[in-house]
PDB file of C-alpha atoms and ligand atoms in Angstrom:
ATOM      1  CA  UNK F1422       0.000   0.000   0.000  1.00  0.00           C
ATOM      2  CA  UNK F1423       1.862   2.987  -1.370  1.00  0.00           C
ATOM      3  CA  UNK F1424       0.346   5.622   0.901  1.00  0.00           C
ATOM      4  CA  UNK F1425       1.201   3.609   4.016  1.00  0.00           C
ATOM      5  CA  UNK F1426       4.781   3.118   2.823  1.00  0.00           C
ATOM      6  CA  UNK F1427       5.142   6.860   2.278  1.00  0.00           C
ATOM      7  CA  UNK F1428       3.762   7.537   5.752  1.00  0.00           C
ATOM      8  CA  UNK F1429       6.214   5.067   7.273  1.00  0.00           C
ATOM      9  CA  UNK F1430       9.096   6.701   5.397  1.00  0.00           C
ATOM     10  CA  UNK F1431       8.137  10.254   6.397  1.00  0.00           C
ATOM     11  CA  UNK F1432       6.936   9.666   9.972  1.00  0.00           C
ATOM     12  CA  UNK F1433       8.417   6.338  11.040  1.00  0.00           C
ATOM     13  CA  UNK F1434      11.720   6.024  12.869  1.00  0.00           C
ATOM     14  CA  UNK F1435      14.006   2.996  12.781  1.00  0.00           C
ATOM     15  CA  UNK F1436      14.785   2.902  16.506  1.00  0.00           C
ATOM     16  CA  UNK F1437      17.147  -0.022  16.082  1.00  0.00           C
ATOM     17  CA  UNK F1438      17.796  -2.813  13.577  1.00  0.00           C
ATOM     18  CA  UNK F1439      14.589  -4.498  14.731  1.00  0.00           C
ATOM     19  CA  UNK F1440      12.169  -1.857  16.030  1.00  0.00           C
ATOM     20  CA  UNK F1441      10.172   0.640  13.990  1.00  0.00           C
ATOM     21  CA  UNK F1442       8.570   3.530  15.849  1.00  0.00           C
ATOM     22  CA  UNK F1443       5.260   4.646  14.339  1.00  0.00           C
ATOM     23  CA  UNK F1444       3.638   6.422  17.246  1.00  0.00           C
ATOM     24  CA  UNK F1445       2.781   9.460  15.085  1.00  0.00           C
ATOM     25  CA  UNK F1446       0.023   7.588  13.241  1.00  0.00           C
ATOM     26  CA  UNK F1447      -0.510   4.062  14.592  1.00  0.00           C
ATOM     27  CA  UNK F1448       0.712   3.233  18.097  1.00  0.00           C
ATOM     28  CA  UNK F1449      -0.116   6.364  20.053  1.00  0.00           C
ATOM     29  CA  UNK F1450      -1.430   9.223  17.936  1.00  0.00           C
ATOM     30  CA  UNK F1451      -3.730   7.758  15.271  1.00  0.00           C
ATOM     31  CA  UNK F1452      -4.309   9.143  11.776  1.00  0.00           C
ATOM     32  CA  UNK F1453      -8.033   8.452  11.183  1.00  0.00           C
ATOM     33  CA  UNK F1454      -7.878   9.132   7.437  1.00  0.00           C
ATOM     34  CA  UNK F1455      -5.031   6.680   6.989  1.00  0.00           C
ATOM     35  CA  UNK F1456      -6.843   4.127   9.193  1.00  0.00           C
ATOM     36  CA  UNK F1457      -9.919   4.478   6.980  1.00  0.00           C
ATOM     37  CA  UNK F1458      -7.854   3.753   3.877  1.00  0.00           C
ATOM     38  CA  UNK F1459      -6.228   0.805   5.638  1.00  0.00           C
ATOM     39  CA  UNK F1460      -9.706  -0.492   6.459  1.00  0.00           C
ATOM     40  CA  UNK F1461     -10.760  -0.109   2.829  1.00  0.00           C
ATOM     41  CA  UNK F1462      -7.675  -1.988   1.672  1.00  0.00           C
ATOM     42  CA  UNK F1463      -8.230  -4.925   4.061  1.00  0.00           C
ATOM     43  CA  UNK F1464     -11.937  -4.981   3.215  1.00  0.00           C
ATOM     44  CA  UNK F1465     -11.130  -5.106  -0.485  1.00  0.00           C
ATOM     45  CA  UNK F1466      -8.569  -7.893  -0.095  1.00  0.00           C
ATOM     46  CA  UNK F1467     -10.890 -10.087   2.003  1.00  0.00           C
ATOM     47  CA  UNK F1468     -14.267  -9.108   0.523  1.00  0.00           C
ATOM     48  CA  UNK F1469     -14.938 -12.541  -1.023  1.00  0.00           C
ATOM     49  CA  UNK F1470     -14.258 -14.509   2.176  1.00  0.00           C
ATOM     50  CA  UNK F1471     -17.775 -14.251   3.651  1.00  0.00           C
ATOM     51  CA  UNK F1472     -16.377 -12.965   6.936  1.00  0.00           C
ATOM     52  CA  UNK F1473     -18.658 -12.762   9.950  1.00  0.00           C
ATOM     53  CA  UNK F1474     -16.267 -11.330  12.579  1.00  0.00           C
ATOM     54  CA  UNK F1475     -13.001  -9.483  12.948  1.00  0.00           C
ATOM     55  CA  UNK F1476     -10.696 -10.272  15.855  1.00  0.00           C
ATOM     56  CA  UNK F1477      -7.795  -8.141  17.019  1.00  0.00           C
ATOM     57  CA  UNK F1478      -5.705  -7.573  20.144  1.00  0.00           C
ATOM     58  CA  UNK F1479      -5.834  -4.440  22.257  1.00  0.00           C
ATOM     59  CA  UNK F1480      -4.739  -1.736  21.885  1.00  0.00           C
ATOM     60  CA  UNK F1481      -3.113  -0.784  18.582  1.00  0.00           C
ATOM     61  CA  UNK F1482      -4.957  -3.351  16.487  1.00  0.00           C
ATOM     62  CA  UNK F1483      -8.317  -1.822  17.327  1.00  0.00           C
ATOM     63  CA  UNK F1484      -8.201   1.219  15.035  1.00  0.00           C
ATOM     64  CA  UNK F1485      -7.475  -0.644  11.778  1.00  0.00           C
ATOM     65  CA  UNK F1486      -9.798  -3.475  12.834  1.00  0.00           C
ATOM     66  CA  UNK F1487     -12.736  -1.147  13.474  1.00  0.00           C
ATOM     67  CA  UNK F1488     -12.302   0.604  10.130  1.00  0.00           C
ATOM     68  CA  UNK F1489     -12.272  -2.760   8.367  1.00  0.00           C
ATOM     69  CA  UNK F1490     -15.303  -3.959  10.309  1.00  0.00           C
ATOM     70  CA  UNK F1491     -17.202  -0.793   9.444  1.00  0.00           C
ATOM     71  CA  UNK F1492     -16.672  -1.341   5.731  1.00  0.00           C
ATOM     72  CA  UNK F1493     -17.336  -5.099   5.792  1.00  0.00           C
ATOM     73  CA  UNK F1494     -20.266  -4.535   8.171  1.00  0.00           C
ATOM     74  CA  UNK F1495     -19.165  -7.149  10.706  1.00  0.00           C
ATOM     75  CA  UNK F1496     -18.543  -6.880  14.481  1.00  0.00           C
ATOM     76  CA  UNK F1497     -15.023  -6.343  15.800  1.00  0.00           C
ATOM     77  CA  UNK F1498     -13.815  -8.162  18.912  1.00  0.00           C
ATOM     78  CA  UNK F1499     -10.576  -7.254  20.639  1.00  0.00           C
ATOM     79  CA  UNK F1500      -8.820  -9.800  22.803  1.00  0.00           C
ATOM     80  CA  UNK F1501      -8.063  -8.410  26.238  1.00  0.00           C
ATOM     81  CA  UNK F1502      -4.670  -8.539  27.887  1.00  0.00           C
ATOM     82  CA  UNK F1503      -6.001  -7.918  31.397  1.00  0.00           C
ATOM     83  CA  UNK F1504      -8.993  -9.474  33.066  1.00  0.00           C
ATOM     84  CA  UNK F1505     -11.858  -7.026  33.062  1.00  0.00           C
ATOM     85  CA  UNK F1506     -14.078  -6.299  36.057  1.00  0.00           C
ATOM     86  CA  UNK F1507     -17.286  -7.252  34.264  1.00  0.00           C
ATOM     87  CA  UNK F1508     -15.901  -9.996  32.048  1.00  0.00           C
ATOM     88  CA  UNK F1509     -15.455 -12.944  34.369  1.00  0.00           C
ATOM     89  CA  UNK F1510     -17.279 -15.939  32.953  1.00  0.00           C
ATOM     90  CA  UNK F1511     -16.808 -17.999  29.821  1.00  0.00           C
ATOM     91  CA  UNK F1512     -13.424 -16.676  28.817  1.00  0.00           C
ATOM     92  CA  UNK F1513     -11.411 -18.384  26.122  1.00  0.00           C
ATOM     93  CA  UNK F1514      -7.754 -17.811  26.919  1.00  0.00           C
ATOM     94  CA  UNK F1515      -4.425 -18.370  25.222  1.00  0.00           C
ATOM     95  CA  UNK F1516      -0.824 -17.626  26.088  1.00  0.00           C
ATOM     96  CA  UNK F1517       1.374 -15.150  24.223  1.00  0.00           C
ATOM     97  CA  UNK F1518       5.114 -15.364  24.589  1.00  0.00           C
ATOM     98  CA  UNK F1519       6.908 -12.053  24.117  1.00  0.00           C
ATOM     99  CA  UNK F1520      10.484 -12.381  22.897  1.00  0.00           C
ATOM    100  CA  UNK F1521      11.281  -8.783  23.700  1.00  0.00           C
ATOM    101  CA  UNK F1522       9.913  -8.935  27.243  1.00  0.00           C
ATOM    102  CA  UNK F1523      10.744 -12.637  27.699  1.00  0.00           C
ATOM    103  CA  UNK F1524       7.489 -13.263  29.478  1.00  0.00           C
ATOM    104  CA  UNK F1525       4.236 -15.076  28.825  1.00  0.00           C
ATOM    105  CA  UNK F1526       0.886 -13.369  29.197  1.00  0.00           C
ATOM    106  CA  UNK F1527      -2.691 -14.513  28.832  1.00  0.00           C
ATOM    107  CA  UNK F1528      -5.053 -12.922  26.336  1.00  0.00           C
ATOM    108  CA  UNK F1529      -8.748 -13.687  26.301  1.00  0.00           C
ATOM    109  CA  UNK F1530     -12.052 -13.301  24.505  1.00  0.00           C
ATOM    110  CA  UNK F1531     -15.494 -14.050  25.899  1.00  0.00           C
ATOM    111  CA  UNK F1532     -16.898 -17.255  24.415  1.00  0.00           C
ATOM    112  CA  UNK F1533     -20.214 -15.513  23.780  1.00  0.00           C
ATOM    113  CA  UNK F1534     -18.750 -13.451  20.941  1.00  0.00           C
ATOM    114  CA  UNK F1535     -17.405 -16.344  18.842  1.00  0.00           C
ATOM    115  CA  UNK F1536     -19.184 -19.477  17.691  1.00  0.00           C
ATOM    116  CA  UNK F1537     -18.650 -22.402  15.341  1.00  0.00           C
ATOM    117  CA  UNK F1538     -20.267 -20.677  12.367  1.00  0.00           C
ATOM    118  CA  UNK F1539     -17.952 -17.686  12.464  1.00  0.00           C
ATOM    119  CA  UNK F1540     -15.515 -16.919   9.685  1.00  0.00           C
ATOM    120  CA  UNK F1541     -12.937 -14.679  11.289  1.00  0.00           C
ATOM    121  CA  UNK F1542     -10.395 -12.199   9.961  1.00  0.00           C
ATOM    122  CA  UNK F1543      -7.541 -11.405  12.353  1.00  0.00           C
ATOM    123  CA  UNK F1544      -6.194  -7.867  12.166  1.00  0.00           C
ATOM    124  CA  UNK F1545      -3.098  -6.536  13.913  1.00  0.00           C
ATOM    125  CA  UNK F1546      -0.830  -3.526  13.682  1.00  0.00           C
ATOM    126  CA  UNK F1547       2.495  -5.427  13.651  1.00  0.00           C
ATOM    127  CA  UNK F1548       3.630  -8.899  12.700  1.00  0.00           C
ATOM    128  CA  UNK F1549       7.020  -9.744  14.187  1.00  0.00           C
ATOM    129  CA  UNK F1550       7.476 -13.258  15.557  1.00  0.00           C
ATOM    130  CA  UNK F1551       3.828 -14.137  15.157  1.00  0.00           C
ATOM    131  CA  UNK F1552       3.190 -15.113  18.766  1.00  0.00           C
ATOM    132  CA  UNK F1553       0.206 -12.803  19.207  1.00  0.00           C
ATOM    133  CA  UNK F1554      -1.303 -14.000  15.915  1.00  0.00           C
ATOM    134  CA  UNK F1555      -0.874 -17.648  16.936  1.00  0.00           C
ATOM    135  CA  UNK F1556      -2.608 -16.974  20.252  1.00  0.00           C
ATOM    136  CA  UNK F1557      -5.550 -15.338  18.454  1.00  0.00           C
ATOM    137  CA  UNK F1558      -5.703 -18.317  16.062  1.00  0.00           C
ATOM    138  CA  UNK F1559      -5.724 -20.627  19.107  1.00  0.00           C
ATOM    139  CA  UNK F1560      -8.631 -18.738  20.696  1.00  0.00           C
ATOM    140  CA  UNK F1561     -10.597 -18.869  17.426  1.00  0.00           C
ATOM    141  CA  UNK F1562      -9.944 -22.625  17.165  1.00  0.00           C
ATOM    142  CA  UNK F1563     -11.061 -23.168  20.765  1.00  0.00           C
ATOM    143  CA  UNK F1564     -14.319 -21.402  19.857  1.00  0.00           C
ATOM    144  CA  UNK F1565     -14.604 -23.864  16.924  1.00  0.00           C
ATOM    145  CA  UNK F1566     -14.703 -20.907  14.546  1.00  0.00           C
ATOM    146  CA  UNK F1567     -12.549 -20.572  11.443  1.00  0.00           C
ATOM    147  CA  UNK F1568      -9.599 -18.197  11.072  1.00  0.00           C
ATOM    148  CA  UNK F1569      -9.911 -17.203   7.421  1.00  0.00           C
ATOM    149  CA  UNK F1570      -6.833 -14.997   7.216  1.00  0.00           C
ATOM    150  CA  UNK F1571      -4.732 -12.261   8.734  1.00  0.00           C
ATOM    151  CA  UNK F1572      -4.577  -8.593   7.832  1.00  0.00           C
ATOM    152  CA  UNK F1573      -1.387  -6.966   9.076  1.00  0.00           C
ATOM    153  CA  UNK F1574      -0.609  -3.264   8.829  1.00  0.00           C
ATOM    154  CA  UNK F1575       3.182  -3.592   9.101  1.00  0.00           C
ATOM    155  CA  UNK F1576       5.002  -6.897   8.712  1.00  0.00           C
ATOM    156  CA  UNK F1577       8.634  -7.031   9.763  1.00  0.00           C
ATOM    157  CA  UNK F1578       9.529  -9.557   7.088  1.00  0.00           C
ATOM    158  CA  UNK F1579      13.022 -10.062   8.529  1.00  0.00           C
ATOM    159  CA  UNK F1580      11.417 -11.726  11.557  1.00  0.00           C
ATOM    160  CA  UNK F1581       9.822 -15.183  11.521  1.00  0.00           C
ATOM    161  CA  UNK F1582       6.099 -14.564  11.997  1.00  0.00           C
ATOM    162  CA  UNK F1583       5.041 -14.140   8.377  1.00  0.00           C
ATOM    163  CA  UNK F1584       6.822 -17.263   7.182  1.00  0.00           C
ATOM    164  CA  UNK F1585       5.550 -19.283  10.148  1.00  0.00           C
ATOM    165  CA  UNK F1586       1.926 -18.370   9.498  1.00  0.00           C
ATOM    166  CA  UNK F1587       2.115 -18.774   5.706  1.00  0.00           C
ATOM    167  CA  UNK F1588       3.757 -22.199   6.126  1.00  0.00           C
ATOM    168  CA  UNK F1589       0.830 -23.210   8.305  1.00  0.00           C
ATOM    169  CA  UNK F1590      -1.392 -22.324   5.368  1.00  0.00           C
ATOM    170  CA  UNK F1591      -2.851 -19.056   6.552  1.00  0.00           C
ATOM    171  CA  UNK F1592      -3.487 -16.240   4.132  1.00  0.00           C
ATOM    172  CA  UNK F1593      -1.473 -13.274   5.433  1.00  0.00           C
ATOM    173  CA  UNK F1594      -2.071  -9.898   3.798  1.00  0.00           C
ATOM    174  CA  UNK F1595       0.411  -7.269   4.940  1.00  0.00           C
ATOM    175  CA  UNK F1596      -0.013  -3.687   3.753  1.00  0.00           C
ATOM    176  CA  UNK F1597       3.659  -2.840   4.261  1.00  0.00           C
ATOM    177  CA  UNK F1598       6.444  -5.397   4.443  1.00  0.00           C
ATOM    178  CA  UNK F1599       9.711  -4.196   5.956  1.00  0.00           C
ATOM    179  CA  UNK F1600      12.790  -5.851   4.521  1.00  0.00           C
ATOM    180  CA  UNK F1601      15.306  -4.143   6.769  1.00  0.00           C
ATOM    181  CA  UNK F1602      15.741  -1.398   9.361  1.00  0.00           C
ATOM    182  CA  UNK F1603      19.526  -1.563   9.344  1.00  0.00           C
ATOM    183  CA  UNK F1604      21.635   1.615   9.367  1.00  0.00           C
ATOM    184  CA  UNK F1605      18.573   3.642  10.429  1.00  0.00           C
ATOM    185  CA  UNK F1606      17.157   3.047   6.959  1.00  0.00           C
ATOM    186  CA  UNK F1607      13.672   1.704   6.332  1.00  0.00           C
ATOM    187  CA  UNK F1608      13.580  -0.650   3.343  1.00  0.00           C
ATOM    188  CA  UNK F1609      10.472  -2.362   2.007  1.00  0.00           C
ATOM    189  CA  UNK F1610       9.937  -5.598   0.149  1.00  0.00           C
ATOM    190  CA  UNK F1611       8.397  -4.446  -3.103  1.00  0.00           C
ATOM    191  CA  UNK F1612       5.395  -6.293  -4.497  1.00  0.00           C
ATOM    192  CA  UNK F1613       7.399  -7.460  -7.563  1.00  0.00           C
ATOM    193  CA  UNK F1614      10.016  -9.282  -5.489  1.00  0.00           C
ATOM    194  CA  UNK F1615       7.479 -10.942  -3.185  1.00  0.00           C
TER     195      UNK F1615
HETATM  196  P1  LIG G3068       8.096  -9.594  20.076  1.00  0.00           P
HETATM  197  O1  LIG G3068       7.734 -10.567  19.019  1.00  0.00           O
HETATM  198  O2  LIG G3068       9.053  -8.547  19.604  1.00  0.00           O
HETATM  199  O3  LIG G3068       8.450 -10.215  21.367  1.00  0.00           O
HETATM  200  O4  LIG G3068       6.820  -8.796  20.254  1.00  0.00           O
HETATM  201  P2  LIG G3068       5.850  -8.707  21.468  1.00  0.00           P
HETATM  202  O5  LIG G3068       4.822  -9.745  21.277  1.00  0.00           O
HETATM  203  O6  LIG G3068       6.554  -8.577  22.755  1.00  0.00           O
HETATM  204  O7  LIG G3068       5.251  -7.334  21.089  1.00  0.00           O
HETATM  205  C1  LIG G3068       5.327  -6.273  21.963  1.00  0.00           C
HETATM  206  C2  LIG G3068       4.572  -5.142  21.387  1.00  0.00           C
HETATM  207  O8  LIG G3068       5.391  -4.519  20.416  1.00  0.00           O
HETATM  208  C3  LIG G3068       3.284  -5.474  20.667  1.00  0.00           C
HETATM  209  O9  LIG G3068       2.428  -4.421  20.872  1.00  0.00           O
HETATM  210  C4  LIG G3068       3.721  -5.513  19.195  1.00  0.00           C
HETATM  211  O10 LIG G3068       2.650  -5.217  18.327  1.00  0.00           O
HETATM  212  C5  LIG G3068       4.726  -4.451  19.175  1.00  0.00           C
HETATM  213  N1  LIG G3068       5.769  -4.498  18.171  1.00  0.00           N
HETATM  214  C6  LIG G3068       6.522  -5.537  17.747  1.00  0.00           C
HETATM  215  N2  LIG G3068       7.473  -5.082  16.911  1.00  0.00           N
HETATM  216  C7  LIG G3068       7.296  -3.746  16.803  1.00  0.00           C
HETATM  217  C8  LIG G3068       7.964  -2.704  16.093  1.00  0.00           C
HETATM  218  O11 LIG G3068       8.938  -2.893  15.361  1.00  0.00           O
HETATM  219  N3  LIG G3068       7.480  -1.459  16.260  1.00  0.00           N
HETATM  220  C9  LIG G3068       6.430  -1.164  17.062  1.00  0.00           C
HETATM  221  N4  LIG G3068       6.044   0.110  17.143  1.00  0.00           N
HETATM  222  N5  LIG G3068       5.784  -2.107  17.758  1.00  0.00           N
HETATM  223  C10 LIG G3068       6.221  -3.370  17.610  1.00  0.00           C
HETATM  224  P3  LIG G3068       1.595  -4.370  22.216  1.00  0.00           P
HETATM  225  O12 LIG G3068       2.475  -4.457  23.415  1.00  0.00           O
HETATM  226  O13 LIG G3068       0.559  -5.402  22.082  1.00  0.00           O
HETATM  227  O14 LIG G3068       1.061  -2.926  22.261  1.00  0.00           O
HETATM  228  P4  LIG G3068      -0.192  -2.171  21.678  1.00  0.00           P
HETATM  229  O15 LIG G3068      -0.958  -3.080  20.780  1.00  0.00           O
HETATM  230  O16 LIG G3068      -0.960  -1.766  22.853  1.00  0.00           O
HETATM  231  O17 LIG G3068       0.411  -1.059  20.914  1.00  0.00           O
HETATM  232 NA1  LIG G3069       1.583  -2.735  19.115  1.00  0.00          NA
HETATM  233 NA1  LIG G3070      -0.816  -5.168  18.321  1.00  0.00          NA
END
């Protein structure tokens, strides 16, 4: 997605060889116009999949997920990282291992929002090692629903998540694929060389 790539180049910062800071439009301040176009792009790519739900993970996945859900006219569910006060029964839970924090945390979705007839699109802001995506896939499987594919805003293609998920047979659509962040330079994988 050309516009997203331009935004990443003008407003993103390669903090290190592995971390891209995009808090000016995605992870802290949010650009609603860009999110709307991201939603349109995901909706267009998955429009023939007969989706019934979108699932994401709080917090930064919510904005692109909601825009996609608005256009596809399906509900959006975000997995919670902390137990909520009112959400106590019927939780489906899975573990996410964080390489950067070297810790495992539970994420959960209420079983009442997913059922065996659901065809689910997973949306997330980043794909790195794929651990969060695998946990969402696990929750969807436990609900006996079907994970139809994944829509990722920014894939760090130099990390393992994309390959892992594609090898498992999942359709992964990433709107920007980062080839490298080395030498403070953001390089993309172009569509032709995919
Ligand atoms: P890991 O594979 O690097 O261990 O990732 P981990 O699951 O620990 O992810 C930690 C958080 O960092 C996640 O957001 C993830 O989306 C995000 N993330 C991973 N790589 C990058 C990156 O290069 N740049 C940015 N900006 N974020 C990255 P989170 O903690 O779930 O936060 P949020 O959804 O509330 O923003
Ligand atoms: Na994030
Ligand atoms: Na996220």
